[in-house]
Amino acid sequence: MGCLVAVMMLASFITVVHGRDEGQQFRRALPGYVYRFPADHAAHPEFRTEWWYYTGHLSTAKGRNFGFQLTFFRHAVRPPSIQSKSNWALHTLYFAHFAVTDEKENNYRFQEKVSRGALGIAGADSDIYRVWVEDWEVSLQGNKHNLKAGNKDMGVDLTLVPSKSPVIHGENGVSQKAVGEGYASHYYSLTRMQARGVVDWEGQSYEVQGLAWMDHEFGSNQLRDYQVGWDWFSVQLQNQTELMIYIIRHKDGKPDPTSSGTFVYPDGRTEHLPLETFGVRVLGSWRSKKTGTTYPSGWLIRVPSKQLELRLIPTVRDQELTTRKSTLVNYWEGGVRVEGKLEGQDVHGRGYVELTGYDEQFRPDI
Amino acid sequence: MIKLWRWFCLRHLKSYKGRALLCLLGVALGVAVFVGIKTAASSALVSFQDTVAALTGKTQLQVVGQGNGFPEEIFARVTSLEEVRAATPVLEFQVVAPPPVDEPLLMLGIDVFSDQEFRQYNFVESTDKDGAILSFLTEPGAIALTEKFAERHGLKVNDELEILSGSRRLTFTVRALLKLKGPARALEGNLALVDIATAQEVFEQLGRLHRIDLILAEDVSPVAVMEKLQSLLPAGVTVEPPQKRLGRIRDMIKAYRLNLLALSLIALFVGIFLVYNAVAFAVSKRRYEIAMLRVLGTQRWQIIGLFLGEALLIGLLGAFIGVGLGLVMAKIALQAMAGTISELYLLVRAETLSLSPLAMVLGAGAALGVAVLGGLFPSLEASRTLPREALYQTALERRMKMNLARISLAGVVVLGAGYLCSQLQPIDGLPLFGFVAAFLILAGFSFLTPASVLLVNRVLASPLAGLFKIEGKMASRYLGRSLNRSAVAIASLMTALAMLVSISIMILSFRQTVKVWTEQIISADLFISPAGRLTGQRGNLPLGLVDSLKNLPGLVAMERLTEIPMRIDNLQVLLFVSDLGVKGELSRIMLRKGSSQEILRRCREQGQITISEVLANRLSVAEGDRLQIPTPRGLQSFLIAGVFYDYRTEGGMVMMDRSTYGEYWPDERRYTSVAIYLEPRSNLAETRNLVRSRLKKNEQVFITSNKELRQEILRIFDQTFSITYALQVVAIVVAIFGIVNTLVLLVMERERDIGVLKAVGATSRQVQRMTLLEAGLMGLISFVLGAVNGILLSLLLIFVINKQSFGWTIQFSVPVSMFGKTLILVLVCALIAGFFPARTAAGKNVSEVMRLE
């Protein structure tokens, strides 16, 4: 499920259009969707919103650790209008967020891009998987995902190869986000991808390899106005299992009943985890100096039915994105170290956590 | 010393308040004009600089096209360069919001997303803020205005605003307001934003951009990137740093500024004579006191100090009043100047006066300089007063006459130097030596004034005596004898008159030239042009209308005109595309060489071009040379068939036949105006109405007859010179102060003579007539000298200064009636000036003035 950021943004940015009939012109995420791969990696313009999200933990031969996040968003402001003759007429916005975490130096930086996609400067192909904003790009070549983003000072050029088949979240092809028909998305993940390539960081190039995670999600009308944000967790354990959990929070702090998760076995089998099957306890908090927002920091996740108990600790405390250009939302998205027990066995691994809706909804001037 | 000065000078100034005030006012006016013009000119420039700076933001390089911009594909090409970190496309329009708003606006079509890297537009938050911004981005007619502009016109979000663009009335809806920060400060808030898609659609610029702003990647050299980029761009599209635009504009108006500033100096020049007069008056009035001071042991330098101090006091006060007054004048001049610059060069809005410390310091310094220059000679002369002169009174005139030869010689030398200066080449396109020559000529004539007065006086002596009997004779004699006073007064009036005459000759010759030109070249019956037409932005006529003109009843031919601004060798040039076949047959152009018909035929049949005289001068090319012009099909070389006179634009023009244009430019079918030739005895009013009836609802055009068009050109001409006219008036006022001063002085010095005259039987009436005659005589001599001097100066203005700064050929013509009017003006002024002293003189009590004898 990766980035709810886009959805958060839509809640504010695009309200007006939602109020109009145009919102109805997009397809809703309904049960019964049948996935087909690799076709479903590519864009689904019939849905209003879509994102492709990659995170990973990379290390050099010398053991220097980097985390990265690269997300591409597509958001249809309105259906492509027949009236407008200009190539610049705004109907779809493309954003990209890119972050690198340097565990050794306890450092974290991010970049963002936004474009209306005129003249093919940004876009998302719907036949073959290729999404790009200017020179940041992800594309599929065979089963390889090629990622390219950033610049000489902070950039990645990676090849990701999935070692498990796609994991489809939710039930019956939909991942429900709120009570009510259509308040959902189609959501799948590649939970274990072998990554290899180059990280450019502060003037140096590092050959790296590691483990990555991909989320791809599309839908049209997901959140409701009483929902203020969410906490999302992805965990990759050394014993070839993975876990994904999201909790959507209401204004009053209560979790939405549709919050859920997915457990992935080493052989790729999955198990849907409804809200009542797991518990998440916050262990600490961190206050951002940049925005003054206080985020939870450190979690204890329990899934009693699986005899699973995991402790998640951020690799770097400040992994906050303040996206002033594209989505205009502040959120925390960062790598975590994971330790705990699964069926009595010690397990450890890595993960990524996303926290949205903790800051005062803010909107700087464009 | 201070004490002495206070006693000696202040007391004197106090007892002659009126006269001191007159002199002070004269100096102050001179300073005020200088400070006002300089402050206004720099304010206009500062305001433009602010606009450019506000709009530049973080832009490091700009890709700029000419005229109609360039294809938007170039944007993709430019952004793909790795040296380019960020790029944003811009469309830029100068539009007019018609009444009731009635103001020009700079309208930018921007892509808010990529623009964020460059500039920070601050939208005013509204309750429906997200919706407002979204509709600004997606609605076809959405516009964002600055709060300042919106408030001034009572516009709110969701209100409609009409815009006149070319021949179309467009209706926009205000969807967002901008705070007056950052780029929104451009043009004092007369800025409007639309989404780039809206801009392309509404202004019919689909697929085109006017500009691309660039931010470069770190550690790349802008120069290297510029070269690399340039190699990717088609001819006519250039990369340059944003400051370059500012430099171009500064270049465009520098000649205009310098000319105004030079004019403003003339009033200061006249001020020197005023101070001379005032101090000379003080000296002569206190000759006895000076002698007494000398008797009491006061040193010569102390005497100099006393009088120079008095002059400096006048200068200082003049500086203060002048600077203050100057700022008031600047406010008025700024409006006129901004209007002229907008009309001639580019849209500027200058509301706020930016105080120029330099202008104030220079103005104050000039006042003190004028005081010292004007006060020095009389002070020196005062210091030569011998103690024994306390006993008698007539040494002065003798001294002056002795120096006459030397002064005259100096005049001749200075005039010679002036002539040499007039022959020198301009510096950096500015006729600096021309202005030096003008001042040398003025100075030379001033030095020659005493000798000329004697000469004219001698010539006029017998006719005067014949006409006015004894009073005429006496007046003439007195004038000759009081040369050191009268010459100065005459010189000051002569200077003012020379300026009046020279500038009048220049303007009238210019106006006459333009008038003849309009009569020659404007021969079509009706001209149709877009209603919303601003400098630098030529709107288009509705195509439907142009097509429908073909079947206009009584139509003989029509000439469709397309004007495209472009740059050749960094000069702003207007490409003037027309149906030259029609022009050759039914109209004509005024050529430097060759026949209009023949040269237009060569343009049409052989693809040659004709260029304007200004352009030929600027590029140093002539008939038979070739000129490289950037076209969408690369740089092309054209043979110059002829050079024509044109007074429309300062940058120059290239005239080309439509068929030649069609070979190199994509067939755009856009017309900036149409000239219609009708059968003789056609009904113009009817045709006009017919054309008007063919307009669609939102279309608006001007339909002008040839007579109206000629008038319009002359109206713009007159408007351009309005500041000049005002400056002349000031100089004349200052000079009249001088005459009054001088005459009062002369009468005062002659108190005893008048006493004697009365004692021997002269009536009050005779004394009065004599004084008036003398005043008239001074006026006459000033006029004669001023006229000669003025004609010389006008030659300099027309053939050196104008030619070097603007490059226009002006046919020299001397307007005789102007001389008549000037003479009457001078005589009336002189007589009015002489009236009060004459009355005083007549009223002198014999016994009172004779007491001392």
Coordinates of C-alpha atoms in Angstrom, one line a residue, chain A residues 12-14 16-17 77-78 84-90 93 114 116 119 121 324-325 363 365-366, chain B residues 72 75 89 111 113 116-117 120-123 129-131 133-134 137-138 195-197 200-201 206:
Chain A
S12 CA -7.2 18.4 0.0
F13 CA -6.0 19.2 -3.5
I14 CA -8.8 17.8 -5.5
V16 CA -13.7 20.3 -5.8
V17 CA -13.6 17.9 -8.6
V77 CA -7.2 15.8 -12.1
R78 CA -10.0 15.3 -14.6
S84 CA -8.6 21.7 -24.8
K85 CA -6.3 21.9 -27.7
S86 CA -3.2 22.8 -25.8
N87 CA -0.7 20.1 -25.0
W88 CA -0.3 21.7 -21.7
A89 CA -4.0 21.3 -20.7
L90 CA -3.9 19.9 -17.2
L93 CA -0.3 15.2 -12.6
V114 CA 6.1 17.2 -10.2
R116 CA 1.7 17.9 -15.7
L119 CA 5.1 16.9 -24.3
I121 CA 8.1 15.1 -20.1
R324 CA 6.8 21.5 -0.8
K325 CA 6.5 21.2 -4.5
R363 CA -0.5 24.1 2.6
D365 CA 1.7 28.9 -1.1
I366 CA 2.4 27.5 -4.5
Chain B
E72 CA 7.2 24.1 -27.8
F75 CA 11.2 22.8 -24.4
P89 CA 8.0 27.5 -20.1
D111 CA 3.2 26.2 -15.7
F113 CA 4.4 23.2 -11.3
Q116 CA 7.9 26.7 -8.5
E117 CA 11.6 26.2 -8.8
Q120 CA 7.4 32.1 -5.5
Y121 CA 3.9 33.3 -6.4
N122 CA 1.9 33.8 -3.2
F123 CA -1.7 33.1 -3.6
K129 CA -8.4 27.8 -1.5
D130 CA -7.8 24.4 -3.0
G131 CA -10.8 24.7 -5.3
I133 CA -6.3 27.0 -7.3
L134 CA -7.6 24.0 -9.1
L137 CA -5.4 25.5 -13.4
T138 CA -8.2 23.8 -15.2
D195 CA -2.3 28.7 -16.8
I196 CA 0.0 28.0 -19.8
A197 CA -2.7 25.9 -21.5
Q200 CA -1.9 29.0 -25.6
E201 CA -5.6 28.5 -26.3
L206 CA -1.1 26.6 -29.6

